[in-house]
C-alpha positions as a LaTeX table, in Angstrom:
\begin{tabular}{lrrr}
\hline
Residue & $x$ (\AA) & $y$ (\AA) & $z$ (\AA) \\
\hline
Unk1 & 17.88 & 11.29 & $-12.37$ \\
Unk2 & 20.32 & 8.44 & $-11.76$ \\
Unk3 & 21.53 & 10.04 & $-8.83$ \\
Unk4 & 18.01 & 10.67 & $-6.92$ \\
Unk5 & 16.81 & 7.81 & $-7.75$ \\
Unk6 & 19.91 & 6.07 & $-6.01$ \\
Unk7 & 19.65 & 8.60 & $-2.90$ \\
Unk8 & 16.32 & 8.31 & $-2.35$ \\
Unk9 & 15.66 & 4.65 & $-2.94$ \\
Unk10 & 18.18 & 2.95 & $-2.35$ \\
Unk11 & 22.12 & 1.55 & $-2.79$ \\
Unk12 & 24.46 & $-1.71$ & $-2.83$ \\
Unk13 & 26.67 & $-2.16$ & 0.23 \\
Unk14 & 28.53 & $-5.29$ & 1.20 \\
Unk15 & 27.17 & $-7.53$ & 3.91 \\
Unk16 & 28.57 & $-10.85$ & 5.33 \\
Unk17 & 26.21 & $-12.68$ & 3.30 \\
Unk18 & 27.29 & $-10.36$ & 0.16 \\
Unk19 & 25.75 & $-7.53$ & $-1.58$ \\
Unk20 & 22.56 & $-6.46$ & $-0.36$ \\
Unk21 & 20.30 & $-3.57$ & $-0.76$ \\
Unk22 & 20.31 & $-0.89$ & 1.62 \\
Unk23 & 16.50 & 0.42 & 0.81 \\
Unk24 & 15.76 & 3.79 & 1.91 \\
Unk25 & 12.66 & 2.75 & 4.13 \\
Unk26 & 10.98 & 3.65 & 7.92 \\
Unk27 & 13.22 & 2.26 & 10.43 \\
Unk28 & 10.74 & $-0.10$ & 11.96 \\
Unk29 & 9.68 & $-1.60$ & 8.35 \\
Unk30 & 13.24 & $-1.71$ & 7.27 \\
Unk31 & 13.71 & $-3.91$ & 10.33 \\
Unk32 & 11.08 & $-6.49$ & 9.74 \\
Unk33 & 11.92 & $-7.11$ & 5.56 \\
Unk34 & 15.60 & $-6.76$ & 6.28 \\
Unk35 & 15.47 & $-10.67$ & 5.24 \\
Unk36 & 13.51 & $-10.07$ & 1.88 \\
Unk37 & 15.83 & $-7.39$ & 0.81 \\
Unk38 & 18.41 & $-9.71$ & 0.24 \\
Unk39 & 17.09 & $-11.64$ & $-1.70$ \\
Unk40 & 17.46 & $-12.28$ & $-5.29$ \\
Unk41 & 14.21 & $-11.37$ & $-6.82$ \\
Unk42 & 14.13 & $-8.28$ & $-4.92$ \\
Unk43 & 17.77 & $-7.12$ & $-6.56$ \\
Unk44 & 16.40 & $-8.24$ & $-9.95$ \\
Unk45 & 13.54 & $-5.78$ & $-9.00$ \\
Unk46 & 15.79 & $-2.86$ & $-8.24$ \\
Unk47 & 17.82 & $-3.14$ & $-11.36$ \\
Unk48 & 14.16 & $-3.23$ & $-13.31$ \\
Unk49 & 12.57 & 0.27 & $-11.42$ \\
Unk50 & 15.87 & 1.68 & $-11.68$ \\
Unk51 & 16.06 & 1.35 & $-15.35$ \\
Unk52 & 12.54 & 2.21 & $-15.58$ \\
Unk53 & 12.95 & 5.51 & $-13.48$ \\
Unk54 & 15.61 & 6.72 & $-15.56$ \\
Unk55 & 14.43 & 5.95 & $-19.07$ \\
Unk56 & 10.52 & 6.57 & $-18.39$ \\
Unk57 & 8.15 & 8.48 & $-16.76$ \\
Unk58 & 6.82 & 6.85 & $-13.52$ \\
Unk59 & 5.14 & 7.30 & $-10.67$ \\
Unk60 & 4.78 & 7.60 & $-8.02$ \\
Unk61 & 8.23 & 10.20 & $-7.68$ \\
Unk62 & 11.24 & 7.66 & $-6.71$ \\
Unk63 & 10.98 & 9.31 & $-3.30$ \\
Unk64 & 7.73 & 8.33 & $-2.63$ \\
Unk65 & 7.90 & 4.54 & $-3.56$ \\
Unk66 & 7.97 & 3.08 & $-0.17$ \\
Unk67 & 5.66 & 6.50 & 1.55 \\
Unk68 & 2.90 & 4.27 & 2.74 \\
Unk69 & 5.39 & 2.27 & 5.16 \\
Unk70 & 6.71 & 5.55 & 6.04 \\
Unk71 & 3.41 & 7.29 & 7.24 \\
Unk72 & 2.31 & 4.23 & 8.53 \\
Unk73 & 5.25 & 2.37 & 10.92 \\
Unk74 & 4.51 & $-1.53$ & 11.31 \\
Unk75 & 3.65 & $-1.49$ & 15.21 \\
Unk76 & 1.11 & 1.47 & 14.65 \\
Unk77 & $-0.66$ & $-0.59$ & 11.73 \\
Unk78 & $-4.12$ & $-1.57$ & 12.71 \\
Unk79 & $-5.76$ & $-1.49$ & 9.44 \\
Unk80 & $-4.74$ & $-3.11$ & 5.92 \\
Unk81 & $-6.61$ & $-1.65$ & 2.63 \\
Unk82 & $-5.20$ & $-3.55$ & $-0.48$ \\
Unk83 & $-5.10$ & $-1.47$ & $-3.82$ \\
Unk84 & $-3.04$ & $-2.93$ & $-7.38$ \\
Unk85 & $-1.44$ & $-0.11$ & $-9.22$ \\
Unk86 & $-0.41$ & 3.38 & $-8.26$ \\
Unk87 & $-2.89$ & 5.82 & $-10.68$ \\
Unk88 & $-0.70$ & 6.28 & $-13.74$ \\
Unk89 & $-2.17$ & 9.96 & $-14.82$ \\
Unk90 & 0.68 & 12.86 & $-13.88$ \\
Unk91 & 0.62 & 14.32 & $-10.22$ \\
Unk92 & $-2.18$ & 11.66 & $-9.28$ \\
Unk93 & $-0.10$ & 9.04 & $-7.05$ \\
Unk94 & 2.01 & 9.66 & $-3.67$ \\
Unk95 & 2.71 & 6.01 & $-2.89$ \\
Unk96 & $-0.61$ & 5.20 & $-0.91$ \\
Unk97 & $-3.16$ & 3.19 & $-2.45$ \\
Unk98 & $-6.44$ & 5.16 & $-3.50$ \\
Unk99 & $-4.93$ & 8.15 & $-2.09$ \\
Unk100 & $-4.32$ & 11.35 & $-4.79$ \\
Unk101 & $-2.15$ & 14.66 & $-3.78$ \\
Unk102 & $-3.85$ & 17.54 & $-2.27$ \\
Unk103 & $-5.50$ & 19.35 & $-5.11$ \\
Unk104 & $-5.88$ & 16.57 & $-7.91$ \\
Unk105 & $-9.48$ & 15.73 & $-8.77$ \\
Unk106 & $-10.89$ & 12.64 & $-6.93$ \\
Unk107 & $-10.56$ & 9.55 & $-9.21$ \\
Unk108 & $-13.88$ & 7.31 & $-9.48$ \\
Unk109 & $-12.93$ & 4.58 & $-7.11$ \\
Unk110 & $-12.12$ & 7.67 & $-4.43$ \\
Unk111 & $-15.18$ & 8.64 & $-4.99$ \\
Unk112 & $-17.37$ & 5.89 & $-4.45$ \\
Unk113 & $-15.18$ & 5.69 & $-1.40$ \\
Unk114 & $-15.97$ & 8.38 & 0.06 \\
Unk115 & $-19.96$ & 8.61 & $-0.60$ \\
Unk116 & $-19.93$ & 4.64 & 0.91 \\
Unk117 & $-18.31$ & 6.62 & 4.15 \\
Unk118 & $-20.49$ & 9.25 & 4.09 \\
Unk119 & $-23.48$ & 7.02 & 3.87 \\
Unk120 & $-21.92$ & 4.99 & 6.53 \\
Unk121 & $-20.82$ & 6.98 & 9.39 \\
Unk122 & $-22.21$ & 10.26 & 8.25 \\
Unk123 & $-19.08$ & 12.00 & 7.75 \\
Unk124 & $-18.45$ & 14.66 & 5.13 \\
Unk125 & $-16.95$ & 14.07 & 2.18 \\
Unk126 & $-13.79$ & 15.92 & 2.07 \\
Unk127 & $-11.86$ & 18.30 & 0.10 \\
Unk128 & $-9.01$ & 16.83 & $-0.67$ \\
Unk129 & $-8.58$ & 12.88 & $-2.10$ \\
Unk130 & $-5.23$ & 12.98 & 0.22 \\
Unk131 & $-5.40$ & 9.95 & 2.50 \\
Unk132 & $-2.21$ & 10.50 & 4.45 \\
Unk133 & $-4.68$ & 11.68 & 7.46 \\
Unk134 & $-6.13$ & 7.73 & 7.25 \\
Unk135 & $-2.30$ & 6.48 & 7.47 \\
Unk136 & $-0.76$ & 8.28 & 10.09 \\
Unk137 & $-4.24$ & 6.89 & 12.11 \\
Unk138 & $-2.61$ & 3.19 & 11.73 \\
Unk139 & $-3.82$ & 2.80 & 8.13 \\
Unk140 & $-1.52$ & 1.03 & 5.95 \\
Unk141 & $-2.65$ & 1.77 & 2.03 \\
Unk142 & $-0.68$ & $-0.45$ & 0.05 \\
Unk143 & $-0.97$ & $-1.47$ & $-3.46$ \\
Unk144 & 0.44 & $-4.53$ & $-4.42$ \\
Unk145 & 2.55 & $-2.85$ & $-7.36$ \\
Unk146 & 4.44 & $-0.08$ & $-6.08$ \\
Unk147 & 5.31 & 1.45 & $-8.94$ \\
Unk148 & 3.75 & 1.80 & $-12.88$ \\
Unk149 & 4.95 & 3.69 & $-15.91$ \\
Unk150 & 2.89 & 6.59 & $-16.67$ \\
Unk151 & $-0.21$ & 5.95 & $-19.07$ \\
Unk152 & 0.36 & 2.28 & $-19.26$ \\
Unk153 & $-2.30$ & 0.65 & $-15.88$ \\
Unk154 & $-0.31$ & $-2.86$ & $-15.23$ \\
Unk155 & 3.29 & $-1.98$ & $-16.42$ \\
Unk156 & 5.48 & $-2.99$ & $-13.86$ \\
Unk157 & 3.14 & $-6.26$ & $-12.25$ \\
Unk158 & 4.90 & $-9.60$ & $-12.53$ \\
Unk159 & 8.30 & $-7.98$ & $-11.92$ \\
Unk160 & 8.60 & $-9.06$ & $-8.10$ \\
Unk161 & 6.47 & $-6.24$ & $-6.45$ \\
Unk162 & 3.86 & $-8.33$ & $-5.80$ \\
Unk163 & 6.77 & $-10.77$ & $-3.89$ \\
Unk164 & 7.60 & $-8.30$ & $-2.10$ \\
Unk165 & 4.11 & $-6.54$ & $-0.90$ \\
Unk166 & 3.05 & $-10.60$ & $-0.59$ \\
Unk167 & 5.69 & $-10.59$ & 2.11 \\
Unk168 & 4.45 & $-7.47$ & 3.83 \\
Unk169 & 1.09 & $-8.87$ & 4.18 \\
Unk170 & 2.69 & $-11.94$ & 5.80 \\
Unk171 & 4.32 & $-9.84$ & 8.43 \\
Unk172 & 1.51 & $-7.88$ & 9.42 \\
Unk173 & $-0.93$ & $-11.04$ & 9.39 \\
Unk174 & 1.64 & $-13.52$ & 11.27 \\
Unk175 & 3.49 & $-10.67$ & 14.18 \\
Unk176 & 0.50 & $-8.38$ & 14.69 \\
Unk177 & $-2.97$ & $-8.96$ & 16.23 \\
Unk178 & $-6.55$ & $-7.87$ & 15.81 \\
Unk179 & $-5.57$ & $-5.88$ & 12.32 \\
Unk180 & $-8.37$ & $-4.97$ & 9.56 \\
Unk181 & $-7.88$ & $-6.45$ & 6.44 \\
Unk182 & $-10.19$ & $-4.80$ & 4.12 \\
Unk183 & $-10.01$ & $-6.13$ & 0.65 \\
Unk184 & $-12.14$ & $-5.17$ & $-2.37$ \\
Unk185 & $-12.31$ & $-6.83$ & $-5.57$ \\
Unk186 & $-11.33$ & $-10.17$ & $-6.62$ \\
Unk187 & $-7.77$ & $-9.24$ & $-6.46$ \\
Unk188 & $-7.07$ & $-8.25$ & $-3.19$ \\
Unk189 & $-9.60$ & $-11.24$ & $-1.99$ \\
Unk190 & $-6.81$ & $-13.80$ & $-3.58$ \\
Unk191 & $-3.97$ & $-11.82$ & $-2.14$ \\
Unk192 & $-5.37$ & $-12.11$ & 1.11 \\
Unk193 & $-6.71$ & $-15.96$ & 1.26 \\
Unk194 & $-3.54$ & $-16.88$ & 3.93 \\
Unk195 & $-4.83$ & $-14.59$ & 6.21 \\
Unk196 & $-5.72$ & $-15.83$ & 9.69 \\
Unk197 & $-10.03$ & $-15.15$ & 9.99 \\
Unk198 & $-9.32$ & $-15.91$ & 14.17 \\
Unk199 & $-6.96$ & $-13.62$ & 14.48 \\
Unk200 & $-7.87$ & $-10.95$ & 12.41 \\
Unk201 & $-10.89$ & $-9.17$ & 11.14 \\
Unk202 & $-11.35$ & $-9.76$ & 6.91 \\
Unk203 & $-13.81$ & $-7.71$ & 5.19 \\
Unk204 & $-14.43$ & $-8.35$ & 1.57 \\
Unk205 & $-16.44$ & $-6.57$ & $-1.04$ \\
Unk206 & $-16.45$ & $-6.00$ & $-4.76$ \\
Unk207 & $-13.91$ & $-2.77$ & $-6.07$ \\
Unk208 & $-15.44$ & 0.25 & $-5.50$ \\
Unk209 & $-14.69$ & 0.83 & $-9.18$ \\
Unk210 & $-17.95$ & 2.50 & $-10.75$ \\
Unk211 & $-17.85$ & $-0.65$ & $-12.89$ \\
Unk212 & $-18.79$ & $-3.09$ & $-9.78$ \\
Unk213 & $-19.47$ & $-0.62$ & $-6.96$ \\
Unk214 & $-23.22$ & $-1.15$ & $-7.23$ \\
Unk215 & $-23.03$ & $-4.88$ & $-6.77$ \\
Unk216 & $-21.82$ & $-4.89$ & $-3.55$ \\
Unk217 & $-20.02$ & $-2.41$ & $-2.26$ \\
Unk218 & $-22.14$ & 0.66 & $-1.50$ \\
Unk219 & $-24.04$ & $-0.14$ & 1.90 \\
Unk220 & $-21.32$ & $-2.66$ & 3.04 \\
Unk221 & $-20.17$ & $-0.85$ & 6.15 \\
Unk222 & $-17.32$ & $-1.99$ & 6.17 \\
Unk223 & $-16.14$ & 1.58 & 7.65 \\
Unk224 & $-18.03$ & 1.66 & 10.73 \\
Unk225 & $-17.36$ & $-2.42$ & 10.92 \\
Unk226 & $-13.46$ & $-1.80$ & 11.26 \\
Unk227 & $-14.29$ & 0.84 & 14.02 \\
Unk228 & $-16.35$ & $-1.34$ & 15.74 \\
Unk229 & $-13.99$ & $-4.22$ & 15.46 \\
Unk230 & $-11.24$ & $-1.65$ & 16.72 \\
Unk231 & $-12.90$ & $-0.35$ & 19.36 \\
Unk232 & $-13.85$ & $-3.82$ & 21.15 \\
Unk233 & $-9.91$ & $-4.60$ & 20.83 \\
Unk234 & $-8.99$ & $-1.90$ & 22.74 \\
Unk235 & $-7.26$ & 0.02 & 19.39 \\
Unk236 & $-8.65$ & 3.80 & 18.76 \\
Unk237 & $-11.42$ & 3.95 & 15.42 \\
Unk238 & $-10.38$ & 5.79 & 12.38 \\
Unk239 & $-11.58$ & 8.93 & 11.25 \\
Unk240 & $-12.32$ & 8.73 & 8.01 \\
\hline
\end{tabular}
């Protein structure tokens, strides 16, 4: 386990400015956070996952930490969704937010999802709760904690994931134009609030949680807004 886990995410090598971390990451993401992965907090986070992956179960898989940067390169990124944990059941997350493997059972949040986009733009919902197809469109699906121990929702927050995912936001909101930030639930709202309103597009609604969906979130169109938005900026709409 200690071995994958250091293959696939990541290793020490020496640097001019010292020892950094050589994170196992899409090319053109690796790139823009080259500057975060140096520093401190983000070693202190390694060490943490690292012990984590090889006492505990955790998901998502070690290989999959960073897969929603790696579907989703930062100059194709046209859309933001915000999530906070990975799911925490077995075979449930893959590393994109809301997203489940081919073949798992949709979780409720999915599902309310996908019967707001339905009753949106018509489409079907699907058969599988696999969202890769929305990332490789430009989608970026990224949950603010990258990692969680299994059965335990909010394990591995206030351990410098949200630093780093803070940071991502930054770079997408500050280097890129005319992106869709779509942020649901109170969270994601306050993760967002630096965000540039002239330059970007910001839709809010409550989660689409069953516990809140009802207030707000079914029949807020936010689906067919982003493709709007994206068409009149010259960007292709998303299938959902």
């Amino acid at each position: 386990m200690e071995f994958e886990f250091r293959r696939i995410y990541g290793y020490f090598a020496l640097s001019k400015s010292g020892i950094i971390m050589d994170v196992k990451i899409e090319a053109s993401w690796k790139e823009q956070l080259r500057d975060e992965f140096e520093k401190p907090y983000f070693k202190q986070l390694t060490d943490f996952v690292r012990s984590e992956y090889t006492s505990q179960t955790v998901y998502p898989p070690a290989k999959l930490i960073f897969n929603a940067f790696e579907q989703c390169p930062f100059d194709q990124v046209k859309v933001v969704i915000l999530g906070q944990d990975p799911y925490h059941g077995p075979g449930q997350a893959h590393g994109l937010c809301f997203s489940v493997n081919d073949g798992v059972d949709f979780p409720p949040s999915l599902q309310n999802i996908f019967k707001e986009i339905q009753a949106d733009t018509g489409a079907a919902v699907p058969t599988s709760g696999n969202l890769e197809r929305w990332a490789k469109q430009g989608v970026l699906l990224l949950n603010a904690t990258l990692t969680v121990r299994a059965h335990t929702a909010g394990s591995h927050q206030k351990k410098g994931w949200e630093q780093f995912t803070d940071s991502v936001i930054h770079l997408v909101a500050n280097r890129l134009e005319n992106v869709v930030f779509i942020l649901w639930g109170n969270y994601a709202i306050s993760k967002g609030e630096f965000i540039d309103s002239r330059k970007h597009l910001i839709l809010k609604s409550v989660h689409p949680s069953p516990l809140s969906a009802s207030r707000g979130f079914f029949g807020n169109h936010q689906f067919s807004t982003t493709n709007k938005y994206l068409l009149e900026h010259g960007k292709t709409p998303v299938k959902w």
